[in-house]
Amino acid sequence: MNENQEAPDTGPEPVVETRDLWKLFKLGDEVVKALKGVTLAVDPGELVVIMGPSGSGKSTMLHLMGGLERPTKGEIILEGQPLSGLTESQLSTMRHRAVGFIFQSYNLIPLLTATENVELPLVFDDVDTDEVRRNCAELLERVGLGHRLDHTPSRMSGGEQQRVAIARALIGRPRLLLADEPTANLDHKNGEAIIELLTTLNHEMGMTTVISTHDRSVAEHASRVIEMRDGKVISDSGPGQATSDNHLATA
Amino acid sequence: MIRPLRYSLRMISRARGSALLRSGAVAVAAALTFFVLAQSSTVRAQAQDLAVGGIGVDTIERATISLTIIAVIVGALQVGVLMTRVVLQRMQEIGVLKAAGISSRDIFLVFLFESLIYGFVGGVIGCLIGLLIAVFGPMPGGEEILRAFAITVALSTIVATLAGLAPARRAVRAPAVEAINHAW
Ligand SMILES: Nc1ncnc2c1ncn2[C@@H]1O[C@H](COP(=O)(O)OP(=O)(O)OP(=O)(O)O)[C@@H](O)[C@H]1O
Ligand SMILES: [Mg+2]
């Protein structure tokens, strides 16, 4: 190996990067442009909040960044890997390894207990079941549900269900946590608690996190706020303290 | 293989009521198969003994095969419809599995195993029902019963698994985002 050919140090490699990202949806005869050329990079340890009104393309953005959908045009680079070259099954493996998703409507499996929901991403892996179980219990404790391990979702409040969903997103130790309007179905108090939890995870575990929301108060916790309108980024506070001082050398 | 099977069993055991109902639907077709198979050899023997005019051994053979085919078709349709409904009901779960990067193969196997299990359990239940019905006719011998039992359960399991192929493929092909949003 020739180490001399390495690129000069330009700070940390972004966890995820998008280049001129376009996403069109066909709705009958109509074509909806959900994303119109979005370019951005999320560095390790950032807590990014994507703000924007309904229909501005936030969900589409998160789905693409997490490799859940393919762009119409442009490139996504996840952990240094361009996604366009991957087959469906490689993309799936990439999601499995690198990404944790949290959804607005929690999406827990009603028939499974909290623990079983959390272990879901790993139940098909060739891993030690007892160890996974222990990690599930630990994670559930961490999100404040140590006393709810064997409860099914129907016996939990919305806030509790979203905590289970957060634990589920973390069980595979992802590099990137994507939360699509995680508080939209919660009242203010519970929503606040969920954001605080995500903030804590970001600070303590260095979990790179992207949250979409249309709630302005969520942005207060962010190291970086990106505003979207009509499929475009209209403002970006830029990488904050969480990243190298590369971009902020003038400060 | 073992992990998708384990997951299927877990989901079935949690939805005990509806799982039993689905097995029951398969059991009806299996009961017919069992009954026909168990009786056919007895009836054939009697027909030979009595040399009943007009009813040849061929006719009995043909009736047995036709009835079995009907039972197989009915059973296959039932499993196909039931499993399609199961897949649609569990779209959200499928979406979550896809988002978590569970392989298509594992998702496919989860639903295929579910069909297989309904086929097997339904086959066994069907034989028991068929046996109850057989009491009212000429009782077949132990060997005939065993033979009918083995064929029915095997047939039921195989047919259900084959009928589950299309629904399982449907689960795999569902676009992840739509599945999560439960768009249908
Ligand atoms: N599967 C789809 N088919 C057709 N149009 C779609 C699809 N998904 C998204 N869109 C459209 O793309 C645009 C962006 O949608 P997106 O869901 O990304 O917005 P959003 O910012 O997440 O909105 P919200 O705050 O309501 O969740 C919208 O106009 C939407 O109608
Ligand atoms: Mg959205």
Coordinates of C-alpha atoms and ligand atoms in Angstrom, one line a residue:
Chain A
M1 CA 0.0 0.0 0.0
N2 CA 1.3 3.4 -0.9
E3 CA 0.3 5.8 1.9
N4 CA 1.7 8.8 0.1
Q5 CA -1.2 8.8 -2.4
E6 CA -3.7 9.5 0.4
A7 CA -5.6 12.8 -0.1
P8 CA -4.5 15.6 2.2
D9 CA -6.4 15.8 5.5
T10 CA -9.6 17.7 4.9
G11 CA -11.3 16.9 8.2
P12 CA -13.5 14.0 9.0
E13 CA -15.1 12.0 6.2
P14 CA -18.8 12.9 6.2
V15 CA -21.1 10.1 7.4
V16 CA -23.5 10.9 4.6
E17 CA -23.2 13.2 1.6
T18 CA -25.6 14.1 -1.2
R19 CA -24.6 15.6 -4.5
D20 CA -27.1 17.4 -6.7
L21 CA -29.9 15.2 -5.5
W22 CA -33.1 15.1 -7.5
K23 CA -36.2 13.0 -6.8
L24 CA -39.2 13.1 -9.0
F25 CA -42.5 11.2 -8.4
K26 CA -45.0 10.4 -11.0
L27 CA -48.6 10.9 -9.9
G28 CA -50.7 9.9 -12.8
D29 CA -49.8 12.4 -15.6
E30 CA -48.3 14.8 -13.2
V31 CA -44.6 14.8 -12.1
V32 CA -43.9 16.0 -8.6
K33 CA -40.4 17.3 -8.0
A34 CA -39.8 16.4 -4.3
L35 CA -36.1 17.3 -4.4
K36 CA -34.5 19.7 -6.8
G37 CA -30.8 19.4 -6.6
V38 CA -29.8 19.1 -2.9
T39 CA -26.1 19.0 -2.0
L40 CA -25.0 18.7 1.6
A41 CA -22.7 16.7 3.8
V42 CA -23.3 15.5 7.4
D43 CA -20.1 15.1 9.5
P44 CA -19.6 12.6 12.3
G45 CA -21.2 13.7 15.5
E46 CA -23.5 16.3 14.1
L47 CA -27.1 16.8 15.2
V48 CA -28.8 18.2 12.2
V49 CA -32.3 19.4 12.1
I50 CA -34.1 19.7 8.8
M51 CA -36.9 22.2 9.0
G52 CA -39.5 23.0 6.4
P53 CA -43.2 23.1 5.7
S54 CA -45.3 20.1 4.7
G55 CA -44.3 18.9 1.2
S56 CA -40.9 20.6 1.2
G57 CA -39.1 17.3 0.8
K58 CA -37.9 16.5 4.3
S59 CA -39.1 12.9 4.3
T60 CA -37.8 12.3 0.8
M61 CA -34.5 13.6 1.9
L62 CA -34.2 11.3 4.8
H63 CA -35.3 8.3 2.8
L64 CA -32.7 8.9 0.2
M65 CA -29.9 9.6 2.8
G66 CA -30.7 6.3 4.5
G67 CA -30.7 4.3 1.2
L68 CA -34.4 3.5 1.5
E69 CA -35.1 5.0 -1.9
R70 CA -33.1 5.7 -5.0
P71 CA -32.7 9.3 -6.3
T72 CA -33.9 10.2 -9.8
K73 CA -30.6 11.9 -10.3
G74 CA -27.5 12.7 -8.2
E75 CA -25.4 10.7 -5.8
I76 CA -25.6 9.7 -2.2
I77 CA -22.4 8.8 -0.4
L78 CA -23.0 6.9 2.8
E79 CA -19.9 6.2 4.9
G80 CA -17.7 6.8 1.8
Q81 CA -19.7 4.4 -0.3
P82 CA -21.6 5.8 -3.4
L83 CA -25.0 4.2 -3.2
S84 CA -25.7 4.4 -6.9
G85 CA -23.4 1.5 -7.7
L86 CA -25.0 -0.9 -5.2
T87 CA -27.5 -3.6 -6.0
E88 CA -30.7 -3.7 -4.0
S89 CA -29.3 -6.3 -1.7
Q90 CA -26.1 -4.5 -1.1
L91 CA -28.1 -1.3 -0.4
S92 CA -30.2 -3.3 2.1
T93 CA -27.0 -4.6 3.8
M94 CA -25.8 -1.0 3.9
R95 CA -28.9 0.1 5.7
H96 CA -28.6 -2.8 8.0
R97 CA -25.1 -1.9 9.0
A98 CA -25.1 1.8 9.0
V99 CA -28.5 3.4 9.4
G100 CA -31.2 3.5 12.1
F101 CA -34.6 4.9 11.2
I102 CA -37.2 6.5 13.5
F103 CA -40.6 7.2 12.1
Q104 CA -43.4 9.7 12.9
S105 CA -45.8 6.9 13.7
Y106 CA -43.4 4.7 15.7
N107 CA -44.2 1.7 13.5
L108 CA -43.8 -0.9 16.3
I109 CA -45.1 -4.4 15.7
P110 CA -48.3 -4.7 17.8
L111 CA -47.9 -8.4 18.5
L112 CA -44.4 -8.1 19.9
T113 CA -43.1 -6.9 23.3
A114 CA -40.9 -3.9 23.7
T115 CA -37.8 -6.2 23.9
E116 CA -38.9 -8.1 20.8
N117 CA -39.5 -4.9 18.9
V118 CA -36.1 -3.6 19.8
E119 CA -34.3 -6.8 18.7
L120 CA -36.2 -7.0 15.4
P121 CA -33.4 -5.6 13.3
L122 CA -31.1 -8.3 14.5
V123 CA -33.4 -11.4 14.7
F124 CA -32.3 -12.7 11.3
D125 CA -28.6 -12.2 12.0
D126 CA -26.3 -14.9 13.1
V127 CA -25.6 -13.4 16.5
D128 CA -25.8 -14.6 20.1
T129 CA -29.5 -14.2 21.0
D130 CA -28.8 -13.8 24.7
E131 CA -26.3 -11.1 24.1
V132 CA -28.8 -9.2 21.9
R133 CA -31.4 -9.6 24.6
R134 CA -29.1 -8.1 27.1
N135 CA -28.3 -5.2 24.8
C136 CA -32.1 -4.7 24.2
A137 CA -32.7 -4.5 28.0
E138 CA -29.8 -2.1 28.4
L139 CA -31.0 0.2 25.6
L140 CA -34.6 0.1 26.9
E141 CA -33.3 1.1 30.3
R142 CA -31.3 3.8 28.6
V143 CA -34.4 5.3 27.0
G144 CA -36.2 5.1 30.3
L145 CA -38.2 2.0 29.8
G146 CA -36.4 -0.5 31.9
H147 CA -39.8 -1.3 33.6
R148 CA -41.6 -2.0 30.3
L149 CA -39.5 -4.7 28.7
D150 CA -42.4 -7.2 28.3
H151 CA -45.1 -4.7 27.5
T152 CA -46.7 -4.7 24.0
P153 CA -47.2 -1.3 22.2
S154 CA -50.9 -1.1 22.9
R155 CA -50.1 -0.8 26.6
M156 CA -47.7 2.0 26.1
S157 CA -48.2 5.8 25.6
G158 CA -47.1 7.4 22.3
G159 CA -44.0 8.8 24.0
E160 CA -43.1 5.4 25.3
Q161 CA -43.6 3.8 22.0
Q162 CA -41.3 6.3 20.3
R163 CA -38.7 5.5 22.9
V164 CA -38.9 1.8 22.0
A165 CA -38.6 2.8 18.4
I166 CA -35.4 4.8 19.2
A167 CA -34.0 1.8 21.0
R168 CA -34.8 -0.4 18.0
A169 CA -33.1 2.1 15.7
L170 CA -30.0 1.9 17.9
I171 CA -29.7 -1.8 18.5
G172 CA -27.6 -2.4 15.4
R173 CA -25.1 0.3 16.4
P174 CA -25.7 2.4 13.3
R175 CA -23.4 5.3 12.3
L176 CA -26.3 7.4 11.2
L177 CA -29.7 7.9 13.0
L178 CA -32.5 9.4 10.8
A179 CA -35.6 10.6 12.6
D180 CA -38.5 11.7 10.4
E181 CA -40.8 14.0 12.4
P182 CA -40.3 11.9 15.5
T183 CA -42.4 14.2 17.7
A184 CA -45.3 15.0 15.3
N185 CA -47.7 12.6 16.9
L186 CA -46.8 13.6 20.5
D187 CA -47.9 16.3 22.8
H188 CA -45.5 19.1 23.5
K189 CA -44.2 17.6 26.8
N190 CA -43.6 14.1 25.4
G191 CA -42.1 15.6 22.2
E192 CA -39.7 17.6 24.1
A193 CA -38.6 14.6 26.1
I194 CA -38.0 12.6 22.9
I195 CA -35.9 15.4 21.5
E196 CA -33.9 15.7 24.7
L197 CA -33.3 11.9 24.6
L198 CA -32.0 12.2 21.0
T199 CA -29.8 15.1 22.0
T200 CA -28.4 13.2 24.9
L201 CA -27.6 10.2 22.7
N202 CA -25.9 12.6 20.3
H203 CA -23.8 14.1 23.0
E204 CA -23.0 10.9 24.9
M205 CA -22.6 8.4 22.1
G206 CA -21.6 10.8 19.4
M207 CA -24.5 9.5 17.4
T208 CA -24.7 11.3 14.1
T209 CA -28.4 12.3 14.0
V210 CA -30.6 14.0 11.4
I211 CA -34.1 15.0 12.5
S212 CA -36.8 16.4 10.3
T213 CA -39.5 18.5 11.9
H214 CA -41.7 21.5 11.3
D215 CA -41.5 22.4 15.0
R216 CA -39.2 25.4 15.5
S217 CA -38.4 24.5 19.1
V218 CA -36.6 21.3 18.0
A219 CA -34.1 23.4 16.2
E220 CA -32.8 24.9 19.5
H221 CA -31.2 21.6 20.3
A222 CA -29.4 21.2 17.0
S223 CA -25.8 21.8 16.1
R224 CA -26.9 22.7 12.7
V225 CA -30.2 23.7 11.1
I226 CA -31.1 23.2 7.5
E227 CA -34.2 24.9 6.0
M228 CA -36.0 23.3 3.1
R229 CA -38.6 24.8 0.8
D230 CA -40.1 23.3 -2.2
G231 CA -37.4 20.6 -2.7
K232 CA -34.5 22.9 -2.1
V233 CA -32.2 23.9 0.8
I234 CA -32.8 27.6 1.3
S235 CA -30.5 28.0 4.3
D236 CA -27.9 25.9 6.1
S237 CA -26.3 27.1 9.3
G238 CA -23.4 24.8 8.4
P239 CA -21.4 22.3 10.4
G240 CA -21.3 23.4 14.0
Q241 CA -19.0 22.8 16.9
A242 CA -19.4 19.1 16.5
T243 CA -17.2 19.0 13.5
S244 CA -13.7 20.0 12.6
D245 CA -12.9 23.7 12.4
N246 CA -12.2 23.4 8.7
H247 CA -15.2 25.2 7.5
L248 CA -15.2 27.8 10.3
A249 CA -11.6 28.8 10.1
T250 CA -12.5 32.4 9.9
A251 CA -14.4 32.5 13.2
Chain B
M1 CA -33.4 -20.8 7.4
I2 CA -33.8 -21.4 11.1
R3 CA -34.2 -17.7 12.1
P4 CA -37.0 -16.9 9.6
L5 CA -38.7 -20.1 10.7
R6 CA -38.4 -19.1 14.3
Y7 CA -39.8 -15.6 13.6
S8 CA -42.7 -17.1 11.6
L9 CA -43.5 -19.4 14.6
R10 CA -43.3 -16.4 17.0
M11 CA -45.7 -14.3 14.9
I12 CA -48.1 -17.3 14.5
S13 CA -48.0 -18.1 18.2
R14 CA -48.9 -14.5 19.0
A15 CA -51.9 -14.4 16.6
R16 CA -53.2 -17.7 17.8
G17 CA -56.8 -17.1 17.0
S18 CA -56.4 -16.0 13.4
A19 CA -53.7 -18.6 12.9
L20 CA -56.1 -21.4 14.0
L21 CA -58.8 -20.0 11.7
R22 CA -56.3 -20.1 8.8
S23 CA -55.3 -23.6 9.5
G24 CA -59.0 -24.5 9.8
A25 CA -59.6 -23.2 6.3
V26 CA -56.9 -25.5 5.0
A27 CA -58.2 -28.4 7.2
V28 CA -61.5 -28.4 5.3
A29 CA -59.8 -29.3 2.0
A30 CA -57.4 -31.7 3.8
A31 CA -60.4 -33.5 5.4
L32 CA -61.9 -34.1 2.0
T33 CA -58.6 -35.4 0.7
F34 CA -58.1 -37.7 3.7
F35 CA -61.6 -39.0 3.5
V36 CA -61.5 -39.8 -0.2
L37 CA -58.0 -41.4 0.1
A38 CA -58.9 -43.5 3.1
Q39 CA -62.2 -44.7 1.7
S40 CA -61.1 -45.3 -1.9
S41 CA -59.2 -48.5 -1.2
T42 CA -62.0 -49.8 0.9
V43 CA -64.6 -49.0 -1.7
R44 CA -62.4 -50.4 -4.4
A45 CA -62.0 -53.7 -2.5
Q46 CA -65.8 -53.9 -2.0
A47 CA -66.5 -53.1 -5.6
Q48 CA -64.2 -55.9 -6.6
D49 CA -65.8 -58.3 -4.2
L50 CA -69.3 -57.5 -5.2
A51 CA -68.4 -56.9 -8.8
V52 CA -71.1 -54.2 -8.8
G53 CA -72.3 -53.9 -12.3
G54 CA -71.3 -50.6 -13.9
I55 CA -69.0 -49.4 -11.2
G56 CA -65.6 -50.4 -12.4
V57 CA -62.4 -50.0 -10.4
D58 CA -61.5 -47.4 -13.0
T59 CA -64.4 -45.3 -12.1
I60 CA -63.5 -45.3 -8.4
E61 CA -59.9 -44.5 -9.3
R62 CA -61.1 -41.6 -11.4
A63 CA -63.5 -40.3 -8.7
T64 CA -60.7 -40.4 -6.1
I65 CA -58.3 -38.5 -8.3
S66 CA -60.9 -35.9 -9.3
L67 CA -62.0 -35.3 -5.7
T68 CA -58.4 -35.0 -4.6
I69 CA -57.6 -32.5 -7.3
I70 CA -60.7 -30.4 -6.3
A71 CA -59.5 -30.5 -2.7
V72 CA -56.0 -29.4 -3.7
I73 CA -57.3 -26.5 -5.8
V74 CA -59.7 -25.4 -3.1
G75 CA -56.8 -25.6 -0.5
A76 CA -54.4 -23.8 -2.8
L77 CA -56.8 -20.9 -3.4
Q78 CA -57.6 -20.6 0.2
V79 CA -53.9 -20.4 1.2
G80 CA -53.3 -17.9 -1.6
V81 CA -56.1 -15.6 -0.5
L82 CA -55.4 -15.9 3.2
M83 CA -51.7 -15.3 2.8
T84 CA -52.2 -12.3 0.5
R85 CA -54.4 -10.9 3.2
V86 CA -51.7 -11.6 5.8
V87 CA -49.1 -9.9 3.7
L88 CA -51.3 -6.8 3.2
Q89 CA -52.1 -6.7 6.9
R90 CA -48.5 -6.8 7.8
M91 CA -47.2 -4.2 5.2
Q92 CA -46.1 -1.9 8.0
E93 CA -44.0 -4.6 9.5
I94 CA -42.6 -5.5 6.1
G95 CA -41.6 -1.8 5.7
V96 CA -39.9 -1.8 9.1
L97 CA -38.0 -4.9 8.2
K98 CA -36.9 -3.4 4.9
A99 CA -35.8 -0.2 6.5
A100 CA -33.8 -2.2 8.9
G101 CA -32.0 -3.8 6.0
I102 CA -33.4 -7.3 6.5
S103 CA -32.6 -9.3 3.4
S104 CA -35.3 -10.0 0.8
R105 CA -34.5 -13.7 1.3
D106 CA -35.4 -13.6 5.0
I107 CA -38.6 -11.6 4.5
F108 CA -39.6 -14.1 1.7
L109 CA -38.9 -17.0 4.0
V110 CA -40.9 -15.6 6.9
F111 CA -44.1 -15.6 4.8
L112 CA -43.3 -18.8 3.0
F113 CA -42.8 -20.6 6.3
E114 CA -46.1 -19.2 7.5
S115 CA -47.9 -20.8 4.5
L116 CA -46.0 -24.0 5.1
I117 CA -47.0 -24.1 8.7
Y118 CA -50.7 -23.5 7.9
G119 CA -50.5 -26.3 5.3
F120 CA -48.9 -28.7 7.8
V121 CA -51.1 -27.9 10.7
G122 CA -54.2 -27.7 8.5
G123 CA -53.3 -31.1 7.0
V124 CA -53.1 -32.7 10.4
I125 CA -56.3 -31.2 11.7
G126 CA -58.0 -32.1 8.4
C127 CA -57.0 -35.8 8.8
L128 CA -58.5 -35.8 12.3
I129 CA -61.7 -34.4 10.9
G130 CA -61.6 -36.8 8.0
L131 CA -61.2 -39.7 10.5
L132 CA -64.2 -38.6 12.4
I133 CA -66.3 -38.5 9.2
A134 CA -64.9 -41.9 8.2
V135 CA -66.5 -43.4 11.3
F136 CA -69.9 -43.0 9.6
G137 CA -68.8 -45.0 6.5
P138 CA -67.2 -48.4 6.1
M139 CA -64.2 -48.1 8.5
P140 CA -60.9 -48.3 6.5
G141 CA -58.1 -50.4 7.9
G142 CA -55.1 -49.1 9.8
E143 CA -52.8 -49.3 6.9
E144 CA -55.2 -47.3 4.7
I145 CA -55.6 -44.6 7.4
L146 CA -51.8 -44.3 7.8
R147 CA -51.3 -44.0 4.1
A148 CA -54.1 -41.4 3.7
F149 CA -52.7 -39.5 6.6
A150 CA -49.2 -39.3 5.2
I151 CA -50.3 -38.4 1.7
T152 CA -52.8 -35.7 2.9
V153 CA -50.3 -34.0 5.3
A154 CA -47.6 -34.0 2.6
L155 CA -49.9 -32.8 -0.1
S156 CA -51.4 -30.1 2.1
T157 CA -47.9 -28.8 3.2
I158 CA -46.6 -28.8 -0.3
V159 CA -49.6 -27.2 -1.9
A160 CA -49.8 -24.5 0.8
T161 CA -46.1 -23.7 0.4
L162 CA -46.5 -23.4 -3.4
A163 CA -49.6 -21.3 -2.9
G164 CA -47.6 -19.1 -0.5
L165 CA -45.0 -18.3 -3.1
A166 CA -46.9 -15.4 -4.8
P167 CA -47.9 -13.7 -1.5
A168 CA -44.3 -14.0 -0.2
R169 CA -43.0 -12.5 -3.4
R170 CA -45.4 -9.7 -3.0
A171 CA -44.1 -9.0 0.5
V172 CA -40.6 -8.8 -0.9
R173 CA -41.5 -6.6 -3.8
A174 CA -43.4 -4.0 -1.8
P175 CA -41.6 -0.6 -2.0
A176 CA -40.2 0.0 1.5
V177 CA -41.4 3.6 1.9
E178 CA -44.9 2.9 0.8
A179 CA -45.0 -0.2 3.0
I180 CA -43.9 1.9 6.0
N181 CA -46.5 4.6 5.3
H182 CA -49.0 1.8 5.0
A183 CA -50.3 3.3 1.8
W184 CA -52.7 0.5 1.0
Ligands
LIG1 N1 -44.5 8.3 -3.2 C1 -44.8 9.5 -3.6 N2 -45.6 9.7 -4.7 C2 -45.9 10.9 -5.2 N3 -45.5 12.1 -4.6 C3 -44.8 12.0 -3.5 C4 -44.4 10.7 -2.9 N4 -43.7 11.0 -1.8 C5 -43.6 12.3 -1.7 N5 -44.3 12.9 -2.7 C6 -44.4 14.4 -2.9 O1 -43.1 14.9 -2.8 C7 -43.2 16.2 -2.1 C8 -42.3 16.1 -0.9 O2 -42.8 15.2 0.0 P1 -42.1 14.8 1.4 O3 -42.9 13.8 2.0 O4 -40.7 14.6 1.3 O5 -42.4 16.2 2.2 P2 -42.2 16.5 3.7 O6 -41.4 17.7 3.8 O7 -41.7 15.3 4.5 O8 -43.7 16.9 4.2 P3 -44.4 16.6 5.6 O9 -44.0 17.6 6.5 O10 -45.9 16.7 5.2 O11 -44.1 15.2 6.0 C9 -44.6 16.4 -1.8 O12 -45.2 17.2 -2.7 C10 -45.2 15.0 -1.9 O13 -46.6 15.1 -2.2
MG2 MG -42.6 14.0 5.9

